[in-house]
Amino acid sequence: MRTARLVLTRLAGIVFAILVIAVINFCLVRAAPGDPAMVIAGQSGSTDEKFLAQVRADYGLDQPYAVQLGTYLKKIVTLDLGYSFRQGRPVSDLILERLGPTLLLTLSAFFISLIGGVVFGALAGLRHGKITDLGISLAALVLYATPVFWLGLMLVLLFSIKLEWLPAFGYADMRAKTFGTVGYALDVLKHLILPALTLAAIYMAAYTRLMRAALIEVAAEDHVKTARAKGLSESAILRGHMLRNASLPVITFAGLQIGALVGGAVVVETVFSWPGLGRLTFDAVTARDYPVLLGLFLVMSILVIAVNLLTDLIHRLVDPRLAVR
Amino acid sequence: MTLLSVENLSIRLPKGADREHAVSEISFDINPNEIVCLVGESGSGKSMIAHAILGLLPPKVHADQGRLDFAGKDLLQLSKSETMALRGGDIAMIFQEPLTALNPLKKVGEQVGEAIRVHQPTIAREALTTRVEELFTQVGLPDPSRLRKAFPFQLSGGQRQRVMIAMALSNNPKLLIADEPTTALDVTTQRQILDLIKDLQEKRGMGVLFITHDIGVVADIADKVVVLKQGRIEEQGPAASVLDTPTRDYTRMLLDAVPGRGSVQAGETHANPLLEVKGLQKEFVTRQGLFAPPRRVLAAGNLNLTLREGETLAVVGESGSGKSTLARMVLRLIEADDGAILWHGKNVRGMGREALRQYRRRAQIVFQDPYASLDPRIPIGESIARGPMIFGTPRAEAEADTRQWLDRVGLSPAAFDRFPHEFSGGQRQRVCIARALIMKPELVIADEAVSALDVSVQSQVLDLLSDLKSEMGLSMLFITHDLRVAREIADRIIVMQSGRIVEMSAAQTLFDAPQEDYTRRLLDAVPGRDFFARQQARAAV
Amino acid sequence: MNKTLKTFLSRPAGVVGLTLLAVVCLMAALAPVIYPGSPWDMAGAPFMRPGQNHMLMGSDTMGRDIASGVMHGARVSLLIGIASTLAAVLIGVTLGAIAGFSGPMVDLLIVRATEVFQTIPNFVLAILLVAILTPSIWTVILAIGIVSWPPLARLTRAQVKSVAQREFVQAARCQGQSSMSVLLRHVLPNAISPIIVTASMTVATAILIEAALSFMGLGDPNFMSWGYMVGAGRTVIRQAWWMSVFPGFAILITVVAINLVGEALNDALNPRISRA
């Protein structure tokens, strides 16, 4: 019963979110200067009248706005995200083939940043006021202020150009298909290191700061004193009574940050020519391919909401108070 | 044979604190099978002593003099591992707030089990479970096999404190330190926990160091009393002698300041009704989510009461009884769901904005927390003077008035320009009283107005209130959780429980012949009741 | 107020942050004096290394002076950072205050909408907005404002709700003060500190978003900006590191400065710390 209610609440939330995103898309197209049909067709300058006419009929652009919105929503429900005139392919196909690399990049960055943030933050919090804390806090402060694209370039400069340790661009070597499955995977991994680290570093900085503050706060809580009064050793107190409690706000925050992480992935993929949704975004921006952009925004948002559900689940596992309610 | 001997202990505070030492030159003994009560008001340093025994002093605070002799060893000189072996082993401790003292993310059974396992690392899992359930039974927790799997937030306050006690007892300590263990609990729960501690102490022959601010609690359980004032011992000795024949003024003052002794206020009046509450109804509904069934809490179920001119009516109840909601509904700070509130016969719930403003001028409120009820960014004089100015008094006149009122509530008129954080709790409460009374109200609602204050300050503020009341012919609606305070000040008393009125009678009747079972339980739970009754009887002879 | 200033200046973060920020502001102010010409003009041969040809930070692929671009870029970053934060504050504080004061239905609606805006990938939305509305300094400000308001709205709502519950606010109502006067004299002054702090931090993220937008080629083509410079240098990083390094470093310094100031402000405005 409780689970059913939870699922129902979640589903309603997702439907509401998708509705809001669709409405944003819809309004944007109408707010754009010029003919909405041109925006939907993704054209500027040269025009193909026949295609435009088809778009107008398809999206019912001569109808009142309410009907137009209904038409648009219906299209979304049937997974019709429009057609990229420039690429000559349906938007959904374009997005689908780029989904894998983006998931690989963002998920690895997510876990690296979360684990790194918790570890470094805990370390700094434990050594509160000592030199370790100072070093970690300073590094976090600087990383937190670093533009992600610039960090990527600097890492390329160092590890690819100066040291020649890692490949600078791309997803895999051109010849990688001939390496065999394991060889191919290793090659992708080699290409993944720099972009994943770049993307993870910024968020790791944020989580480190948060974890540090949370640990310092938890350390002052009464139940830690109770644990001490029981005769537990400091390391047992840390493991049993502080780490889990302090990582709760970090997990909550990380869940909220998934959207930003995906946004960061757009920039990182651009820097590293990583063939994911982000790179597709950059190409669509350069080509002013609006249907692709609109579709990307929708799909990425849904992706984020899905991952959010996942973090919510993790949260429920860690915090019994949520699980029971 | 002495269990713990505190010799000449001083605890140094870090620089910048209000004094150099938290406590100075403290000496007392605790024997096996005896309860020693350390009693003092806030700031007396009583908790510091407890923390020093277990080596739990906050960073930068340390004992710079003295010995803590326990089983032939000085606790202040122990190595880290020796201290750890002692904590939760021979010496165990329970704390004031059981909710925060338990880890919110761990099952309570695990937390108790952990305490056992630290000191008996080889214990088998089944034996551990059995032992935990045994302890739960000993401290009176129902259904131990189910309850040990619960998380702290699923238990009531009293159950949580029982879990804490079970944890403390898990390795059969010789000495139990209890730091204000009942202060955060309702009075009936407090009584149960006190009885439990006393009972366990006798059964096990433990020594107990019990820290409290409430001399009533001391009278109930202490074998020996140590009275602390500002970090120094005022007086110590067997409970009977210290309480019955105190040698120091401070001890006498503490005893005299306990409210609710002496004769009650002069009973009933037949003056005109000032405020009538009829069929008042309020239910709080909180929604967890869109599809979750809303949680409903009854705050007021068909409340009926009448307050006559010049009368003081106390509303007494435990937390969650709806007494504060009642106060706020009378002023329409919270809107009731149904029913009527009549002010001189006019319905308050139907008042428009201007009528409500005029009404609130006549019905003022003093809140519980003197730290939250003054705007921290505004000088207190300004906070007081603003009231009359809103109703058209010129600034100069309002300010002069304010200075007079500051004087009248026992503060210097020069306090006008100072900010709330410069005052103590009791002084702030005086400011709040001035802010209410400068409006020349007919009714003052005191919502737990003295609950946050030390007992000596509490009695001063109560005196001030009753003086001003008779001087100005005020009526008062006095909300409190403390029957003793109600008895001190009220003509009539209403007892509330879970949003309903349980009993309503004249103060004298309520104390002498309570009608309802719940009222009797409340009365029985009042700490120190027997002692003060004896004392009174003796005084009468 | 004096005490606030004192606490602020007693923090190393405050002093360092303020100094760095002053340097950036000075750069913005002096840009037209030291480099009177447009930063888009050719100043010498392309691909000059730093120091060569009297160009402190070298030149880019078109022979434009990097140093001039960095100075002029400070103007754009600060302008957009501040203007878009103001937009975000306007949207966020208004919505948050409405949610905090209104009944449960309005509150729920605003809360849910804020949550959605906070979960969606805000940078992608910013890209979409600027791309469709055509890049200009105004659409960039608007876009950043639209994606930056949710944290401010959440915070304002929480603050208003908690302060309005405080007993001194209820006491003011009982004194007969009007709702407007209660709101202006008691609620806002006591609720505003963390909002100021968050707003100051928002300037930093706004500058980062602006840089990323220009890096993607979505900046105003009439204004030289740091993000654009890094983007332009990206493809030639093997040959000319200086084209990306200096403007990126400028962004880093500016954002660090603002975050430090925000942290010190947080300490200074927190009554528990400054009045203790």
PDB file of N, CA, C and O in Angstrom, chain A residues 29-39:
ATOM      1  N   VAL A  29       9.376  28.252 -28.596  1.00  0.00           N
ATOM      2  CA  VAL A  29       9.225  28.265 -30.052  1.00  0.00           C
ATOM      3  C   VAL A  29       8.360  29.442 -30.478  1.00  0.00           C
ATOM      4  O   VAL A  29       8.645  30.133 -31.450  1.00  0.00           O
ATOM      5  N   ARG A  30       7.295  29.695 -29.662  1.00  0.00           N
ATOM      6  CA  ARG A  30       6.405  30.817 -30.009  1.00  0.00           C
ATOM      7  C   ARG A  30       7.036  32.174 -29.682  1.00  0.00           C
ATOM      8  O   ARG A  30       6.665  33.183 -30.260  1.00  0.00           O
ATOM      9  N   ALA A  31       7.971  32.182 -28.716  1.00  0.00           N
ATOM     10  CA  ALA A  31       8.580  33.452 -28.332  1.00  0.00           C
ATOM     11  C   ALA A  31       9.726  33.834 -29.264  1.00  0.00           C
ATOM     12  O   ALA A  31      10.164  34.980 -29.293  1.00  0.00           O
ATOM     13  N   ALA A  32      10.200  32.867 -30.019  1.00  0.00           N
ATOM     14  CA  ALA A  32      11.326  33.144 -30.905  1.00  0.00           C
ATOM     15  C   ALA A  32      10.915  34.166 -31.956  1.00  0.00           C
ATOM     16  O   ALA A  32       9.769  34.199 -32.380  1.00  0.00           O
ATOM     17  N   PRO A  33      11.852  35.018 -32.330  1.00  0.00           N
ATOM     18  CA  PRO A  33      11.549  35.983 -33.366  1.00  0.00           C
ATOM     19  C   PRO A  33      11.255  35.256 -34.680  1.00  0.00           C
ATOM     20  O   PRO A  33      11.940  34.294 -35.031  1.00  0.00           O
ATOM     21  N   GLY A  34      10.223  35.689 -35.370  1.00  0.00           N
ATOM     22  CA  GLY A  34       9.925  35.107 -36.675  1.00  0.00           C
ATOM     23  C   GLY A  34       8.891  34.001 -36.625  1.00  0.00           C
ATOM     24  O   GLY A  34       8.210  33.796 -35.619  1.00  0.00           O
ATOM     25  N   ASP A  35       8.810  33.256 -37.687  1.00  0.00           N
ATOM     26  CA  ASP A  35       7.788  32.239 -37.904  1.00  0.00           C
ATOM     27  C   ASP A  35       8.091  30.987 -37.081  1.00  0.00           C
ATOM     28  O   ASP A  35       9.174  30.418 -37.202  1.00  0.00           O
ATOM     29  N   PRO A  36       7.163  30.527 -36.231  1.00  0.00           N
ATOM     30  CA  PRO A  36       7.426  29.310 -35.462  1.00  0.00           C
ATOM     31  C   PRO A  36       7.719  28.111 -36.357  1.00  0.00           C
ATOM     32  O   PRO A  36       8.492  27.224 -35.990  1.00  0.00           O
ATOM     33  N   ALA A  37       7.121  28.093 -37.504  1.00  0.00           N
ATOM     34  CA  ALA A  37       7.364  26.971 -38.410  1.00  0.00           C
ATOM     35  C   ALA A  37       8.840  26.895 -38.781  1.00  0.00           C
ATOM     36  O   ALA A  37       9.424  25.812 -38.886  1.00  0.00           O
ATOM     37  N   MET A  38       9.441  28.065 -38.966  1.00  0.00           N
ATOM     38  CA  MET A  38      10.867  28.107 -39.284  1.00  0.00           C
ATOM     39  C   MET A  38      11.689  27.520 -38.148  1.00  0.00           C
ATOM     40  O   MET A  38      12.674  26.809 -38.367  1.00  0.00           O
ATOM     41  N   VAL A  39      11.265  27.850 -36.901  1.00  0.00           N
ATOM     42  CA  VAL A  39      11.994  27.325 -35.744  1.00  0.00           C
ATOM     43  C   VAL A  39      11.857  25.810 -35.681  1.00  0.00           C
ATOM     44  O   VAL A  39      12.838  25.082 -35.513  1.00  0.00           O
TER      45      VAL A  39
END
